[in-house]
Amino acid sequence: MRSGLVSLLTDFGPDSRYVAEVKAVLLAPAPGATLAVVDLGHAVRRHHVREGAYLLRSAVRSFPPGTVHLAVVDPGVGTERRALVVQAGGHLLVGPDNGLLWPAACSLGQPEFRELVHPDLRRTRVSATFWGRDVFAPAARWLALGFPFEDAGPPVGDPVQLPAVPPRREAGRLQGEVCLQDAFGNLSTNIPGEWLADLPECVWVEAAGKVHAAWQVRTYGDAQVGQLVVLVGSDGFAEVAVREGDARARLGCGPGDSVVLRA
Amino acid sequence: MRSGLVSLLTDFGPDSRYVAEVKAVLLAPAPGATLAVVDLGHAVRRHHVREGAYLLRSAVRSFPPGTVHLAVVDPGVGTERRALVVQAGGHLLVGPDNGLLWPAACSLGQPEFRELVHPDLRRTRVSATFWGRDVFAPAARWLALGFPFEDAGPPVGDPVQLPAVPPRREAGRLQGEVCLQDAFGNLSTNIPGEWLADLPECVWVEAAGKVHAAWQVRTYGDAQVGQLVVLVGSDGFAEVAVREGDARARLGCGPGDSVVLRA
Amino acid sequence: MRSGLVSLLTDFGPDSRYVAEVKAVLLAPAPGATLAVVDLGHAVRRHHVREGAYLLRSAVRSFPPGTVHLAVVDPGVGTERRALVVQAGGHLLVGPDNGLLWPAACSLGQPEFRELVHPDLRRTRVSATFWGRDVFAPAARWLALGFPFEDAGPPVGDPVQLPAVPPRREAGRLQGEVCLQDAFGNLSTNIPGEWLADLPECVWVEAAGKVHAAWQVRTYGDAQVGQLVVLVGSDGFAEVAVREGDARARLGCGPGDSVVLRA
């Protein structure tokens, strides 16, 4: 009995029938095998490839090697953009060639890209508007069931990358970008968590043109209710939070905005 | 090892504990078998049988034959209305006899209806308010695990149908109804997609008492951002959309409203 | 082939990547076994242990014995509060020692509590902010796969309990508390459903300082549209509802508020 795990990220919206149609393809019974699907999120803002890319990157390492990550934020559906499968760190990622898979793939290891062209990997009839169901889902399914990565299609040497400003580390000063916000208003950055060791217990947070005092803590419960804190988030990156409050509202910034943490 | 797929459509609302209770029944471990459940949607407006019926119809054909579709939009719960199981095109559909299953069943093939009365198919204690959990879910489970359709109960010759105005095709003029809107504001109609071949590249869309110019395209990416387009949707029916915009807002109409596409 | 069921309740918010990370741990492929996860709800208000506790209690009995219920509403994450596993009525419950598991455990049978300390039951690296993923989910997984309850850790004799006012039954007068509201505005109380036999067909409902006339019915369909009704809910407790309407809005009360039903 073969078993496999597929994660699913889209911008189709919560409670979308399109998500159901993708899962119908993924979960069609296969003799001697069971797949399970985990929703990584469907509330990515429509066509926000960057938001989807960071969400994917933040979660992939919680999945075991062997997982196939299917991601569809695809403003170019039905046009000439390529369909990709990526192998990195023992994981596979499937989606459009628009940068969506890039940050997650790099965070997992040295990525190897192939174009999804093998005819067995797609539906015989492909609709022009729903590659998620007709191209990406069948490919993810067959790859999860053991179809060899090398047979998916030719290597791709020039996958589309997201323009990214890497985080900067100077004496007592860390500069980066807010990548994600969660339902609690916690802000996740692209500043590696271990860099926080450069800073003292009390740090300054610069964001949206203002400066705020914050405390470095190990966990939310170490702060007072309402206190602004900086800590290593569960994804390994520096996170700005307010205990039982909303850092996004406090700082007035969100994904894509610049943030500085300094002594 | 037997495996099966169950789709689940309700008006219980997203994140509902009632959905969880239905799934608890469906997914109770069974020796030598695994079932998987796919959420078809739970945000159907409360008691809107028609909305649920069209949602079900739009998605069933993405599921493989053998799937059991469980649908519960049931204002008459606990009253005399019958419980049904339908067999059509190799799929089974389970739900109340109020028209909910009718369009999907007809779209899958020649439907055969039976009343769900076999005592093995329901809980020993049936609550008056939650047939989804106590009657429909156990039936869907057992049918997915191989209980014979023919043994579920007597044939039903007069299932409740939804009143429906069929789409009309005249020279250069297609008339129909908006059936569904999605999270992007795309509007799905009951006009067969192949009828669009009757119309030129530039068409007029009449809706909510106004006339709009639109372009026939193959996919969203073929249009300019903000352009109103008409295309064959992923469910095979004519769809009205705005590239990276909201057709529902542009036209001021939604499910249940009449729409005309003409030369 | 071993199979198991895990229910999952959190306050992480719908469409949360944190829920996905928890499921990634639960559903990692295991040779010779398949687990299924059912979402019990993720829209519990942040840190509302009481709301989570009642939601858990309302649904657990719809799951089969053998189910592992994983619940994470955990304002004290990363601090000294204990991690618990509870055995009751053949079910297991996993979560923080803050009262969250208490009402559900008591409703299932005589509960037996143990502290989750066995090193095999947690990740080797535990983040300070995400015990749901790093401590509770691995424990729930291994327990669902057959790890013996007795080996999880030492017995706990003093688990944290929620302060609760038990419902009161006097001649022609039942007093209790609203525990839950659902998406329809139906209000679930802590008054046992069978106590309603004390009351006549027409009852008075006192809530939020006002008195309303209501009818006792067996199911919603027995009432007129818009009528206020009292009935035995699907969880076995007295429920106040409005047929095709919203009892929460009508009464102006919700979870935590007192309610009296009287002749």
Short mmCIF file of N, CA and C in Angstrom, two decimals, chain B residues 81-142:
data_model
loop_
_atom_site.label_atom_id
_atom_site.label_comp_id
_atom_site.label_asym_id
_atom_site.label_seq_id
_atom_site.Cartn_x
_atom_site.Cartn_y
_atom_site.Cartn_z
N ARG B 81 -40.85 15.06 4.04
CA ARG B 81 -40.17 14.94 2.74
C ARG B 81 -39.25 13.70 2.73
N ARG B 82 -39.16 13.09 1.55
CA ARG B 82 -38.41 11.84 1.45
C ARG B 82 -36.90 12.07 1.44
N ALA B 83 -36.17 11.02 1.79
CA ALA B 83 -34.71 11.00 1.61
C ALA B 83 -34.43 10.16 0.38
N LEU B 84 -33.51 10.64 -0.47
CA LEU B 84 -33.29 9.99 -1.76
C LEU B 84 -31.85 9.53 -1.93
N VAL B 85 -31.70 8.49 -2.77
CA VAL B 85 -30.41 8.19 -3.37
C VAL B 85 -30.67 8.07 -4.88
N VAL B 86 -29.76 8.65 -5.66
CA VAL B 86 -29.91 8.66 -7.12
C VAL B 86 -28.67 8.04 -7.72
N GLN B 87 -28.89 7.24 -8.77
CA GLN B 87 -27.77 6.67 -9.52
C GLN B 87 -27.81 7.27 -10.92
N ALA B 88 -26.69 7.82 -11.37
CA ALA B 88 -26.64 8.43 -12.70
C ALA B 88 -25.20 8.47 -13.17
N GLY B 89 -24.98 7.93 -14.36
CA GLY B 89 -23.65 7.98 -14.97
C GLY B 89 -22.56 7.35 -14.11
N GLY B 90 -22.94 6.36 -13.29
CA GLY B 90 -21.95 5.70 -12.45
C GLY B 90 -21.68 6.41 -11.14
N HIS B 91 -22.30 7.58 -10.93
CA HIS B 91 -22.20 8.29 -9.65
C HIS B 91 -23.44 7.98 -8.82
N LEU B 92 -23.31 8.20 -7.51
CA LEU B 92 -24.47 8.15 -6.63
C LEU B 92 -24.63 9.52 -5.97
N LEU B 93 -25.87 9.94 -5.77
CA LEU B 93 -26.14 11.20 -5.08
C LEU B 93 -27.12 10.93 -3.95
N VAL B 94 -26.85 11.51 -2.78
CA VAL B 94 -27.67 11.29 -1.59
C VAL B 94 -28.11 12.63 -1.04
N GLY B 95 -29.41 12.76 -0.72
CA GLY B 95 -29.88 14.02 -0.15
C GLY B 95 -31.39 14.05 -0.05
N PRO B 96 -31.93 15.20 0.35
CA PRO B 96 -33.38 15.31 0.50
C PRO B 96 -34.09 15.41 -0.85
N ASP B 97 -35.36 15.04 -0.86
CA ASP B 97 -36.15 15.07 -2.10
C ASP B 97 -36.80 16.45 -2.24
N ASN B 98 -35.98 17.43 -2.58
CA ASN B 98 -36.51 18.79 -2.75
C ASN B 98 -35.96 19.46 -4.01
N GLY B 99 -35.42 18.68 -4.91
CA GLY B 99 -34.91 19.23 -6.16
C GLY B 99 -33.41 19.45 -6.17
N LEU B 100 -32.78 19.36 -4.98
CA LEU B 100 -31.36 19.65 -4.84
C LEU B 100 -30.48 18.78 -5.74
N LEU B 101 -30.86 17.51 -5.87
CA LEU B 101 -30.03 16.56 -6.61
C LEU B 101 -30.34 16.53 -8.10
N TRP B 102 -31.47 17.10 -8.49
CA TRP B 102 -32.01 16.94 -9.84
C TRP B 102 -31.09 17.42 -10.96
N PRO B 103 -30.63 18.68 -10.95
CA PRO B 103 -29.81 19.11 -12.10
C PRO B 103 -28.50 18.33 -12.22
N ALA B 104 -27.86 18.04 -11.11
CA ALA B 104 -26.61 17.27 -11.16
C ALA B 104 -26.87 15.87 -11.71
N ALA B 105 -27.92 15.25 -11.21
CA ALA B 105 -28.23 13.88 -11.66
C ALA B 105 -28.49 13.85 -13.16
N CYS B 106 -29.27 14.82 -13.65
CA CYS B 106 -29.58 14.83 -15.09
C CYS B 106 -28.33 15.09 -15.92
N SER B 107 -27.38 15.87 -15.37
CA SER B 107 -26.18 16.19 -16.14
C SER B 107 -25.24 14.99 -16.23
N LEU B 108 -25.41 14.04 -15.32
CA LEU B 108 -24.51 12.89 -15.30
C LEU B 108 -24.99 11.75 -16.18
N GLY B 109 -26.29 11.70 -16.47
CA GLY B 109 -26.82 10.60 -17.28
C GLY B 109 -28.29 10.45 -17.00
N GLN B 110 -28.85 9.31 -17.33
CA GLN B 110 -30.27 9.02 -17.09
C GLN B 110 -30.41 8.64 -15.61
N PRO B 111 -31.01 9.50 -14.78
CA PRO B 111 -31.00 9.20 -13.35
C PRO B 111 -32.06 8.19 -12.94
N GLU B 112 -31.74 7.40 -11.94
CA GLU B 112 -32.65 6.42 -11.35
C GLU B 112 -32.74 6.76 -9.86
N PHE B 113 -33.96 6.99 -9.36
CA PHE B 113 -34.15 7.45 -7.98
C PHE B 113 -34.69 6.34 -7.09
N ARG B 114 -34.20 6.28 -5.87
CA ARG B 114 -34.76 5.39 -4.85
C ARG B 114 -34.91 6.15 -3.54
N GLU B 115 -35.93 5.72 -2.76
CA GLU B 115 -36.11 6.33 -1.45
C GLU B 115 -35.21 5.61 -0.45
N LEU B 116 -34.52 6.39 0.39
CA LEU B 116 -33.61 5.83 1.40
C LEU B 116 -34.42 5.36 2.59
N VAL B 117 -34.78 4.09 2.63
CA VAL B 117 -35.56 3.63 3.78
C VAL B 117 -34.96 2.41 4.48
N HIS B 118 -33.94 1.78 3.88
CA HIS B 118 -33.38 0.59 4.51
C HIS B 118 -32.86 0.94 5.90
N PRO B 119 -33.32 0.21 6.92
CA PRO B 119 -32.95 0.60 8.30
C PRO B 119 -31.45 0.53 8.58
N ASP B 120 -30.71 -0.30 7.85
CA ASP B 120 -29.26 -0.38 8.08
C ASP B 120 -28.55 0.90 7.64
N LEU B 121 -29.22 1.72 6.86
CA LEU B 121 -28.55 2.89 6.29
C LEU B 121 -28.66 4.12 7.19
N ARG B 122 -29.31 4.01 8.33
CA ARG B 122 -29.41 5.19 9.20
C ARG B 122 -29.02 4.85 10.63
N ARG B 123 -28.75 5.90 11.41
CA ARG B 123 -28.46 5.69 12.82
C ARG B 123 -29.66 5.08 13.53
N THR B 124 -29.38 4.39 14.60
CA THR B 124 -30.50 3.81 15.36
C THR B 124 -31.32 4.93 16.01
N ARG B 125 -30.64 5.99 16.48
CA ARG B 125 -31.37 7.15 17.01
C ARG B 125 -31.23 8.30 16.03
N VAL B 126 -32.34 8.73 15.44
CA VAL B 126 -32.33 9.82 14.47
C VAL B 126 -32.87 11.08 15.14
N SER B 127 -32.05 12.14 15.21
CA SER B 127 -32.55 13.39 15.78
C SER B 127 -33.48 14.06 14.78
N ALA B 128 -34.37 14.88 15.29
CA ALA B 128 -35.37 15.51 14.41
C ALA B 128 -34.78 16.65 13.60
N THR B 129 -33.62 17.17 14.02
CA THR B 129 -33.09 18.38 13.38
C THR B 129 -31.82 18.13 12.58
N PHE B 130 -31.27 16.93 12.59
CA PHE B 130 -29.96 16.74 11.98
C PHE B 130 -29.91 15.45 11.16
N TRP B 131 -30.75 15.42 10.11
CA TRP B 131 -30.73 14.27 9.21
C TRP B 131 -29.41 14.17 8.46
N GLY B 132 -28.73 15.29 8.27
CA GLY B 132 -27.43 15.24 7.60
C GLY B 132 -26.50 14.25 8.29
N ARG B 133 -26.46 14.32 9.60
CA ARG B 133 -25.61 13.42 10.37
C ARG B 133 -26.22 12.03 10.57
N ASP B 134 -27.53 11.99 10.79
CA ASP B 134 -28.16 10.76 11.28
C ASP B 134 -28.76 9.88 10.19
N VAL B 135 -29.07 10.46 9.04
CA VAL B 135 -29.68 9.69 7.96
C VAL B 135 -28.82 9.73 6.69
N PHE B 136 -28.51 10.94 6.22
CA PHE B 136 -27.83 11.04 4.93
C PHE B 136 -26.37 10.57 5.01
N ALA B 137 -25.66 10.98 6.06
CA ALA B 137 -24.24 10.60 6.15
C ALA B 137 -24.05 9.09 6.28
N PRO B 138 -24.80 8.41 7.16
CA PRO B 138 -24.63 6.95 7.22
C PRO B 138 -24.95 6.27 5.89
N ALA B 139 -25.98 6.77 5.20
CA ALA B 139 -26.33 6.18 3.90
C ALA B 139 -25.19 6.38 2.90
N ALA B 140 -24.67 7.61 2.84
CA ALA B 140 -23.57 7.88 1.91
C ALA B 140 -22.37 6.99 2.23
N ARG B 141 -22.10 6.85 3.51
CA ARG B 141 -20.97 6.01 3.92
C ARG B 141 -21.14 4.56 3.46
N TRP B 142 -22.29 3.99 3.76
CA TRP B 142 -22.47 2.58 3.42
C TRP B 142 -22.50 2.37 1.91
#
